[in-house]
Amino acid sequence: MRTDDLVALLARGAGTEPMAVPARVWAMAVAGGAVAAVALMALMLGVQADLAGKVSTLAWWGKAGFTLAVALPALALITRMARPGSHVGRLPVALAAPVAALWLAAAIQLAGAPPGERLALVLGKTWASCPVWVTVLSLPLLIAALAALRALAPTRLALSGAGAGLFAGAVGALVYTLHCPELDPAFVAVWYVLGIAIPTGLGAAVGPWILRW
Amino acid sequence: MIGGRPDMVDDEHRLKMLMVAGLGGDEAAYRAVLGALARHLRGFFRRRLASRPADCEDLVQETLLAVHTRRHTFDRSQPLTPWVFAIARYKLVDWLRRHARQDALHDPVDEWRNDLAVEGGQEADTARHDVSELLGTLPAKQREPIRLVKLEGLSVVEAAERTGLSVSAVKVGIHRGLKKLAAQFRP
């Protein structure tokens, strides 16, 4: 086929192209994935009994704020990655900042605790299930975000997949805070971060073959 | 410094205006911008794959198909050429990766024979894929909209009447069909 013929073919009847397609794609993916995560949490885990009491504490807001502070730059990262020619810019700094702040809070808490109680602070009561549930709750959004990326045009596939996993993991962690009884920064700094890192790694691993176009 | 040369800046400005008009439904402008991009892309791929001109034209066409089927990811507040060449680079890297794998499996003599065969019958601006052949591999509800609108030049409404499909089904069929054709460029 001659290239001129292809150009003519593509242009013929091309019509108008609406402007806000990517915004719509992302809005649907985020809404669908988040609703599915909340439903999954409500069905399989249940909202914790004294959530109302916890919500009034600074520690709960710190935990939820950390997940949001990761989720927002992660969403910015994947929406950029979905457009060819855009750059990550300062987003790595924006993503590292909440993790650094959380680790600092954990270090302060551990430094102030008696040596014999430090391990108990880190492990809490639910360390073994926390990363697993964060990962499980992130899966609907990971799938939705990968599907959204497939409908757009990512050119850095592993990074885009990792970004999708990071965003899904952070929102999964946010949803998990509705169930999770743990409030210590030392706990969150290890197990929430691990729970977010698992879908991030998963996304980075599957990105190069799922996102190819 | 790509942005520094006045002719490039000029081209960017002109191409972007054409693209924006094209996305707004101006078919002649869209055709003009795709034609100009084809020339830029040919230069881009030939500089990088000097020894394989026939593969270059495959890549030009694959990239044009990608530009067209992914045009909704172009942000009209941003310059056009970085978007286009990011797609071209992606297609080139994908091609190189694919061929590194294939070459590892190939007998070197076969590869040499392929190169000879290619050199014989190829026009400079012709890719090896034939659109009517490729169309045959698509399901009817994608093939017919593409054939009627893209090859016979009917409007979407006329194609909808002819096929009994809805207008949006014709549009979706064209979009999905072209995406599938683009995928056939990379076996």
Tab-separated table of C-alpha atoms in Angstrom:
chain	number	residue	atom	x	y	z
A	1	MET	CA	0.000	0.000	0.000
A	2	ARG	CA	1.306	3.470	-0.843
A	3	THR	CA	1.603	5.886	2.052
A	4	ASP	CA	-0.338	8.577	0.176
A	5	ASP	CA	-3.218	6.137	-0.184
A	6	LEU	CA	-3.125	5.391	3.524
A	7	VAL	CA	-3.179	9.120	4.317
A	8	ALA	CA	-6.187	9.584	2.044
A	9	LEU	CA	-7.904	6.606	3.643
A	10	LEU	CA	-7.299	7.825	7.187
A	11	ALA	CA	-8.444	11.367	6.439
A	12	ARG	CA	-11.580	10.382	4.539
A	13	GLY	CA	-14.632	10.742	6.764
A	14	ALA	CA	-12.431	11.222	9.847
A	15	GLY	CA	-15.047	13.559	11.351
A	16	THR	CA	-14.524	15.639	14.453
A	17	GLU	CA	-12.598	14.426	17.460
A	18	PRO	CA	-14.001	15.362	20.896
A	19	MET	CA	-11.523	17.114	23.142
A	20	ALA	CA	-12.009	15.530	26.551
A	21	VAL	CA	-11.706	11.816	25.761
A	22	PRO	CA	-8.789	11.103	28.144
A	23	ALA	CA	-10.538	12.910	31.026
A	24	ARG	CA	-13.636	10.774	30.494
A	25	VAL	CA	-11.590	7.575	30.272
A	26	TRP	CA	-9.856	8.362	33.568
A	27	ALA	CA	-13.018	9.477	35.361
A	28	MET	CA	-14.715	6.185	34.512
A	29	ALA	CA	-11.702	4.078	35.482
A	30	VAL	CA	-11.191	5.836	38.822
A	31	ALA	CA	-14.877	5.792	39.757
A	32	GLY	CA	-15.333	2.147	38.731
A	33	GLY	CA	-12.178	0.928	40.469
A	34	ALA	CA	-12.803	2.875	43.682
A	35	VAL	CA	-16.435	1.772	43.967
A	36	ALA	CA	-15.390	-1.845	43.385
A	37	ALA	CA	-12.708	-1.541	46.092
A	38	VAL	CA	-15.187	-0.114	48.625
A	39	ALA	CA	-17.717	-2.843	47.782
A	40	LEU	CA	-15.041	-5.524	48.134
A	41	MET	CA	-13.969	-4.089	51.494
A	42	ALA	CA	-17.558	-3.878	52.778
A	43	LEU	CA	-18.382	-7.433	51.681
A	44	MET	CA	-15.194	-9.241	52.676
A	45	LEU	CA	-13.924	-7.218	55.649
A	46	GLY	CA	-16.569	-4.829	56.909
A	47	VAL	CA	-16.094	-1.303	58.194
A	48	GLN	CA	-14.427	-1.311	61.619
A	49	ALA	CA	-16.782	-0.917	64.572
A	50	ASP	CA	-15.465	2.346	66.034
A	51	LEU	CA	-14.555	4.055	62.765
A	52	ALA	CA	-16.352	7.185	63.951
A	53	GLY	CA	-14.103	7.318	67.002
A	54	LYS	CA	-10.940	6.748	64.960
A	55	VAL	CA	-11.811	9.355	62.384
A	56	SER	CA	-11.514	12.032	65.045
A	57	THR	CA	-7.857	11.152	65.728
A	58	LEU	CA	-4.853	12.803	64.144
A	59	ALA	CA	-3.255	9.410	63.524
A	60	TRP	CA	-6.154	8.251	61.342
A	61	TRP	CA	-5.985	11.417	59.279
A	62	GLY	CA	-2.234	11.011	58.994
A	63	LYS	CA	-2.741	7.513	57.633
A	64	ALA	CA	-5.518	8.469	55.215
A	65	GLY	CA	-3.621	11.624	54.257
A	66	PHE	CA	-0.538	9.576	53.428
A	67	THR	CA	-2.485	7.341	51.031
A	68	LEU	CA	-4.067	10.381	49.364
A	69	ALA	CA	-0.710	12.150	49.133
A	70	VAL	CA	0.586	9.144	47.179
A	71	ALA	CA	-2.581	8.598	45.128
A	72	LEU	CA	-2.815	12.124	43.721
A	73	PRO	CA	0.694	12.397	42.205
A	74	ALA	CA	0.373	8.779	41.033
A	75	LEU	CA	-2.809	9.706	39.162
A	76	ALA	CA	-1.027	12.741	37.710
A	77	LEU	CA	1.802	10.429	36.631
A	78	ILE	CA	-0.406	7.971	34.737
A	79	THR	CA	-2.503	10.657	33.074
A	80	ARG	CA	0.745	12.169	31.810
A	81	MET	CA	2.179	8.815	30.796
A	82	ALA	CA	-0.958	8.170	28.739
A	83	ARG	CA	-0.063	11.062	26.418
A	84	PRO	CA	2.965	10.593	24.165
A	85	GLY	CA	5.669	13.205	24.622
A	86	SER	CA	4.861	14.235	28.205
A	87	HIS	CA	7.434	14.192	30.956
A	88	VAL	CA	7.360	13.024	34.563
A	89	GLY	CA	8.665	16.423	35.725
A	90	ARG	CA	8.785	16.806	39.496
A	91	LEU	CA	6.331	14.006	40.199
A	92	PRO	CA	8.996	11.652	41.637
A	93	VAL	CA	9.659	14.306	44.313
A	94	ALA	CA	5.930	14.665	44.978
A	95	LEU	CA	5.712	10.877	45.378
A	96	ALA	CA	8.771	10.564	47.603
A	97	ALA	CA	7.689	13.363	49.965
A	98	PRO	CA	4.768	11.573	51.692
A	99	VAL	CA	6.828	8.398	52.087
A	100	ALA	CA	9.697	10.386	53.609
A	101	ALA	CA	7.278	12.193	55.963
A	102	LEU	CA	5.700	8.904	57.046
A	103	TRP	CA	9.073	7.279	57.662
A	104	LEU	CA	10.169	10.303	59.671
A	105	ALA	CA	7.017	10.053	61.833
A	106	ALA	CA	7.679	6.325	62.303
A	107	ALA	CA	11.312	6.956	63.249
A	108	ILE	CA	10.259	9.565	65.815
A	109	GLN	CA	7.667	7.217	67.278
A	110	LEU	CA	10.121	4.309	67.505
A	111	ALA	CA	12.895	6.475	68.949
A	112	GLY	CA	10.555	7.602	71.714
A	113	ALA	CA	9.356	4.074	72.565
A	114	PRO	CA	11.105	1.728	75.016
A	115	PRO	CA	13.344	-0.690	73.053
A	116	GLY	CA	11.294	-3.691	74.167
A	117	GLU	CA	8.075	-2.321	72.650
A	118	ARG	CA	9.391	-1.252	69.280
A	119	LEU	CA	8.790	-4.544	67.488
A	120	ALA	CA	5.236	-4.678	68.828
A	121	LEU	CA	4.599	-1.171	67.466
A	122	VAL	CA	5.792	-2.180	64.010
A	123	LEU	CA	3.919	-5.468	63.889
A	124	GLY	CA	0.693	-4.230	65.458
A	125	LYS	CA	-2.006	-6.912	65.559
A	126	THR	CA	-2.632	-7.281	61.849
A	127	TRP	CA	0.748	-7.012	60.090
A	128	ALA	CA	0.342	-10.284	58.206
A	129	SER	CA	-3.006	-9.449	56.626
A	130	CYS	CA	-2.528	-5.731	55.952
A	131	PRO	CA	-0.341	-5.868	52.789
A	132	VAL	CA	-2.445	-8.734	51.414
A	133	TRP	CA	-5.704	-6.815	51.808
A	134	VAL	CA	-4.284	-3.594	50.451
A	135	THR	CA	-3.164	-5.557	47.389
A	136	VAL	CA	-6.541	-7.302	47.004
A	137	LEU	CA	-8.440	-4.002	47.324
A	138	SER	CA	-6.141	-2.410	44.756
A	139	LEU	CA	-6.793	-5.029	42.073
A	140	PRO	CA	-10.053	-3.614	40.626
A	141	LEU	CA	-8.452	-0.201	40.218
A	142	LEU	CA	-5.237	-1.700	38.825
A	143	ILE	CA	-7.273	-3.471	36.152
A	144	ALA	CA	-9.329	-0.332	35.457
A	145	ALA	CA	-6.225	1.873	35.234
A	146	LEU	CA	-4.456	-0.561	32.898
A	147	ALA	CA	-7.587	-0.680	30.721
A	148	ALA	CA	-7.656	3.137	30.659
A	149	LEU	CA	-3.983	3.248	29.641
A	150	ARG	CA	-4.711	0.756	26.863
A	151	ALA	CA	-7.401	3.076	25.520
A	152	LEU	CA	-4.873	5.937	25.480
A	153	ALA	CA	-1.260	5.885	24.289
A	154	PRO	CA	1.436	5.118	26.881
A	155	THR	CA	4.935	4.966	25.406
A	156	ARG	CA	6.846	3.999	28.570
A	157	LEU	CA	5.126	0.770	29.399
A	158	ALA	CA	6.857	-0.415	32.580
A	159	LEU	CA	6.668	3.064	34.127
A	160	SER	CA	3.019	3.418	33.114
A	161	GLY	CA	2.217	-0.010	34.577
A	162	ALA	CA	4.071	0.872	37.790
A	163	GLY	CA	2.175	4.171	37.995
A	164	ALA	CA	-1.128	2.325	37.557
A	165	GLY	CA	-0.134	-0.059	40.374
A	166	LEU	CA	1.006	2.794	42.606
A	167	PHE	CA	-2.257	4.665	42.151
A	168	ALA	CA	-4.316	1.501	42.634
A	169	GLY	CA	-2.274	0.541	45.708
A	170	ALA	CA	-2.655	3.976	47.305
A	171	VAL	CA	-6.425	4.018	46.762
A	172	GLY	CA	-6.628	0.382	47.924
A	173	ALA	CA	-4.791	1.455	51.105
A	174	LEU	CA	-7.153	4.410	51.549
A	175	VAL	CA	-10.163	2.093	51.324
A	176	TYR	CA	-8.471	-0.340	53.715
A	177	THR	CA	-8.210	2.422	56.351
A	178	LEU	CA	-12.000	2.090	56.720
A	179	HIS	CA	-11.464	-1.424	58.059
A	180	CYS	CA	-7.964	-1.364	59.515
A	181	PRO	CA	-7.718	-0.808	63.305
A	182	GLU	CA	-4.002	0.114	63.298
A	183	LEU	CA	-3.004	3.731	63.876
A	184	ASP	CA	0.729	3.672	64.687
A	185	PRO	CA	2.951	5.391	62.111
A	186	ALA	CA	5.508	2.619	62.703
A	187	PHE	CA	2.939	0.092	61.450
A	188	VAL	CA	1.770	2.170	58.483
A	189	ALA	CA	5.352	2.949	57.458
A	190	VAL	CA	6.084	-0.732	56.880
A	191	TRP	CA	2.891	-2.597	56.032
A	192	TYR	CA	0.926	0.041	54.124
A	193	VAL	CA	4.024	0.901	52.149
A	194	LEU	CA	4.542	-2.793	51.391
A	195	GLY	CA	0.867	-3.157	50.456
A	196	ILE	CA	1.227	-0.280	47.973
A	197	ALA	CA	4.573	-1.582	46.680
A	198	ILE	CA	3.111	-4.988	45.717
A	199	PRO	CA	0.589	-3.690	43.122
A	200	THR	CA	3.244	-1.203	41.950
A	201	GLY	CA	5.631	-4.060	41.186
A	202	LEU	CA	2.793	-6.053	39.660
A	203	GLY	CA	1.908	-3.152	37.349
A	204	ALA	CA	5.538	-2.655	36.347
A	205	ALA	CA	5.840	-6.360	35.545
A	206	VAL	CA	2.683	-6.681	33.439
A	207	GLY	CA	2.887	-3.229	31.813
A	208	PRO	CA	5.310	-4.098	29.005
A	209	TRP	CA	3.101	-6.862	27.637
A	210	ILE	CA	-0.407	-5.704	28.603
A	211	LEU	CA	0.047	-2.094	27.479
A	212	ARG	CA	1.794	-2.747	24.165
A	213	TRP	CA	0.113	-1.204	21.135
B	1	MET	CA	18.366	22.020	20.083
B	2	ILE	CA	15.536	20.932	17.811
B	3	GLY	CA	13.348	23.873	18.721
B	4	GLY	CA	15.957	26.441	17.763
B	5	ARG	CA	15.804	26.188	13.993
B	6	PRO	CA	13.326	28.676	12.568
B	7	ASP	CA	12.034	26.309	9.850
B	8	MET	CA	11.228	23.676	12.472
B	9	VAL	CA	9.430	26.182	14.666
B	10	ASP	CA	7.544	27.373	11.608
B	11	ASP	CA	6.650	23.815	10.681
B	12	GLU	CA	5.454	23.070	14.195
B	13	HIS	CA	3.198	26.107	14.103
B	14	ARG	CA	1.787	25.286	10.671
B	15	LEU	CA	1.346	21.559	11.376
B	16	LYS	CA	-0.323	22.173	14.682
B	17	MET	CA	-2.817	24.602	13.142
B	18	LEU	CA	-3.622	22.004	10.492
B	19	MET	CA	-3.968	19.277	13.117
B	20	VAL	CA	-6.284	21.333	15.300
B	21	ALA	CA	-8.400	22.174	12.242
B	22	GLY	CA	-8.335	18.506	11.243
B	23	LEU	CA	-9.515	17.358	14.656
B	24	GLY	CA	-12.261	19.934	14.372
B	25	GLY	CA	-13.562	18.164	11.267
B	26	ASP	CA	-11.625	19.908	8.439
B	27	GLU	CA	-10.829	16.896	6.271
B	28	ALA	CA	-8.507	18.719	3.860
B	29	ALA	CA	-6.445	20.089	6.749
B	30	TYR	CA	-6.281	16.662	8.350
B	31	ARG	CA	-5.144	15.114	5.088
B	32	ALA	CA	-2.509	17.828	4.689
B	33	VAL	CA	-1.114	17.346	8.176
B	34	LEU	CA	-0.963	13.554	7.822
B	35	GLY	CA	0.784	13.948	4.461
B	36	ALA	CA	3.350	16.361	5.929
B	37	LEU	CA	3.865	14.110	8.953
B	38	ALA	CA	4.448	11.169	6.597
B	39	ARG	CA	7.400	13.056	5.063
B	40	HIS	CA	8.819	13.985	8.470
B	41	LEU	CA	8.396	10.427	9.704
B	42	ARG	CA	10.066	8.999	6.599
B	43	GLY	CA	13.101	11.177	7.320
B	44	PHE	CA	13.025	10.195	10.991
B	45	PHE	CA	13.008	6.451	10.278
B	46	ARG	CA	15.466	6.600	7.369
B	47	ARG	CA	18.039	8.384	9.500
B	48	ARG	CA	17.725	5.611	12.047
B	49	LEU	CA	17.249	2.548	9.824
B	50	ALA	CA	19.294	3.581	6.811
B	51	SER	CA	19.937	0.023	5.679
B	52	ARG	CA	16.262	-1.036	5.627
B	53	PRO	CA	14.222	1.392	3.501
B	54	ALA	CA	11.313	-1.018	3.068
B	55	ASP	CA	10.994	-1.435	6.838
B	56	CYS	CA	11.062	2.355	7.134
B	57	GLU	CA	7.921	2.705	5.070
B	58	ASP	CA	6.181	0.003	7.132
B	59	LEU	CA	7.066	2.058	10.197
B	60	VAL	CA	5.881	5.316	8.596
B	61	GLN	CA	2.508	3.725	7.919
B	62	GLU	CA	2.307	2.033	11.310
B	63	THR	CA	3.032	5.379	12.970
B	64	LEU	CA	0.456	7.222	10.827
B	65	LEU	CA	-2.147	4.634	11.799
B	66	ALA	CA	-1.146	5.117	15.437
B	67	VAL	CA	-1.340	8.912	15.132
B	68	HIS	CA	-4.811	8.555	13.664
B	69	THR	CA	-6.253	5.928	16.015
B	70	ARG	CA	-4.733	7.624	19.102
B	71	ARG	CA	-5.429	11.216	18.050
B	72	HIS	CA	-7.687	11.622	21.094
B	73	THR	CA	-4.503	11.616	23.232
B	74	PHE	CA	-3.182	14.768	21.550
B	75	ASP	CA	-3.593	17.700	23.914
B	76	ARG	CA	-4.493	20.761	21.850
B	77	SER	CA	-2.778	23.027	24.394
B	78	GLN	CA	0.573	21.308	23.688
B	79	PRO	CA	2.863	21.337	20.626
B	80	LEU	CA	2.194	18.671	18.000
B	81	THR	CA	5.623	17.445	16.921
B	82	PRO	CA	6.839	16.150	20.319
B	83	TRP	CA	3.628	14.102	20.496
B	84	VAL	CA	4.116	12.681	16.997
B	85	PHE	CA	7.797	11.879	17.452
B	86	ALA	CA	7.179	10.288	20.847
B	87	ILE	CA	4.824	7.903	19.029
B	88	ALA	CA	7.407	7.393	16.265
B	89	ARG	CA	10.141	6.633	18.815
B	90	TYR	CA	7.862	4.195	20.582
B	91	LYS	CA	7.111	2.409	17.302
B	92	LEU	CA	10.813	2.328	16.418
B	93	VAL	CA	11.853	0.887	19.787
B	94	ASP	CA	9.047	-1.675	19.561
B	95	TRP	CA	10.190	-2.607	16.057
B	96	LEU	CA	13.841	-2.938	17.121
B	97	ARG	CA	12.896	-5.118	20.062
B	98	ARG	CA	10.717	-7.308	17.863
B	99	HIS	CA	13.418	-7.710	15.268
B	100	ALA	CA	16.148	-8.408	17.800
B	101	ARG	CA	13.993	-11.307	18.929
B	102	GLN	CA	13.148	-12.501	15.430
B	103	ASP	CA	16.712	-12.191	14.203
B	104	ALA	CA	17.899	-14.332	17.085
B	105	LEU	CA	15.571	-17.086	15.865
B	106	HIS	CA	16.268	-16.673	12.178
B	107	ASP	CA	18.826	-18.459	10.115
B	108	PRO	CA	21.133	-15.663	8.865
B	109	VAL	CA	20.854	-16.952	5.279
B	110	ASP	CA	17.065	-16.565	5.394
B	111	GLU	CA	17.418	-13.011	6.582
B	112	TRP	CA	19.766	-12.222	3.714
B	113	ARG	CA	17.309	-13.742	1.236
B	114	ASN	CA	14.472	-11.648	2.719
B	115	ASP	CA	16.501	-8.485	2.237
B	116	LEU	CA	17.136	-9.327	-1.405
B	117	ALA	CA	13.471	-10.073	-2.012
B	118	VAL	CA	12.472	-6.780	-0.454
B	119	GLU	CA	14.895	-4.719	-2.490
B	120	GLY	CA	13.520	-6.016	-5.783
B	121	GLY	CA	9.869	-5.069	-5.756
B	122	GLN	CA	9.497	-2.129	-3.364
B	123	GLU	CA	8.609	1.403	-4.288
B	124	ALA	CA	10.165	3.988	-1.999
B	125	ASP	CA	6.853	5.082	-0.474
B	126	THR	CA	5.122	1.715	-0.468
B	127	ALA	CA	4.818	-0.574	2.517
B	128	ARG	CA	4.465	-4.313	2.209
B	129	HIS	CA	0.996	-4.385	3.729
B	130	ASP	CA	-1.955	-4.276	1.434
B	131	VAL	CA	-5.031	-2.700	2.922
B	132	SER	CA	-7.585	-4.765	1.038
B	133	GLU	CA	-5.797	-7.939	2.107
B	134	LEU	CA	-5.688	-6.789	5.704
B	135	LEU	CA	-9.356	-5.750	5.579
B	136	GLY	CA	-10.290	-9.321	4.734
B	137	THR	CA	-9.112	-10.411	8.177
B	138	LEU	CA	-11.552	-8.113	10.026
B	139	PRO	CA	-15.084	-9.081	11.113
B	140	ALA	CA	-17.866	-7.722	8.870
B	141	LYS	CA	-19.052	-5.014	11.256
B	142	GLN	CA	-15.581	-3.444	11.149
B	143	ARG	CA	-14.696	-4.328	7.565
B	144	GLU	CA	-17.847	-2.931	5.929
B	145	PRO	CA	-17.792	0.478	7.675
B	146	ILE	CA	-14.115	0.893	6.732
B	147	ARG	CA	-14.728	-0.213	3.148
B	148	LEU	CA	-17.750	2.060	2.652
B	149	VAL	CA	-16.460	5.179	4.423
B	150	LYS	CA	-12.719	4.937	3.965
B	151	LEU	CA	-12.421	3.320	0.547
B	152	GLU	CA	-15.671	4.220	-1.236
B	153	GLY	CA	-15.991	7.638	0.366
B	154	LEU	CA	-19.537	7.373	1.685
B	155	SER	CA	-20.493	9.473	4.689
B	156	VAL	CA	-20.933	7.762	8.043
B	157	VAL	CA	-24.705	8.276	7.771
B	158	GLU	CA	-24.820	6.718	4.296
B	159	ALA	CA	-22.712	3.798	5.476
B	160	ALA	CA	-25.089	3.315	8.391
B	161	GLU	CA	-28.061	3.206	6.019
B	162	ARG	CA	-26.305	0.809	3.667
B	163	THR	CA	-25.236	-1.634	6.390
B	164	GLY	CA	-28.245	-1.316	8.675
B	165	LEU	CA	-25.885	-0.456	11.530
B	166	SER	CA	-26.394	2.619	13.721
B	167	VAL	CA	-24.243	5.700	13.092
B	168	SER	CA	-22.298	5.133	16.297
B	169	ALA	CA	-21.793	1.443	15.430
B	170	VAL	CA	-20.266	2.526	12.113
B	171	LYS	CA	-17.925	4.942	13.928
B	172	VAL	CA	-16.965	2.337	16.519
B	173	GLY	CA	-16.441	-0.266	13.789
B	174	ILE	CA	-14.091	2.050	11.898
B	175	HIS	CA	-12.164	2.939	15.048
B	176	ARG	CA	-11.765	-0.657	16.250
B	177	GLY	CA	-11.046	-1.919	12.751
B	178	LEU	CA	-8.253	0.598	12.189
B	179	LYS	CA	-6.768	-0.256	15.579
B	180	LYS	CA	-6.813	-3.909	14.566
B	181	LEU	CA	-5.202	-3.094	11.224
B	182	ALA	CA	-2.503	-1.184	13.081
B	183	ALA	CA	-1.877	-4.246	15.231
B	184	GLN	CA	-1.358	-6.344	12.069
B	185	PHE	CA	1.677	-4.219	11.266
B	186	ARG	CA	3.481	-5.887	14.125
B	187	PRO	CA	3.263	-9.653	13.745
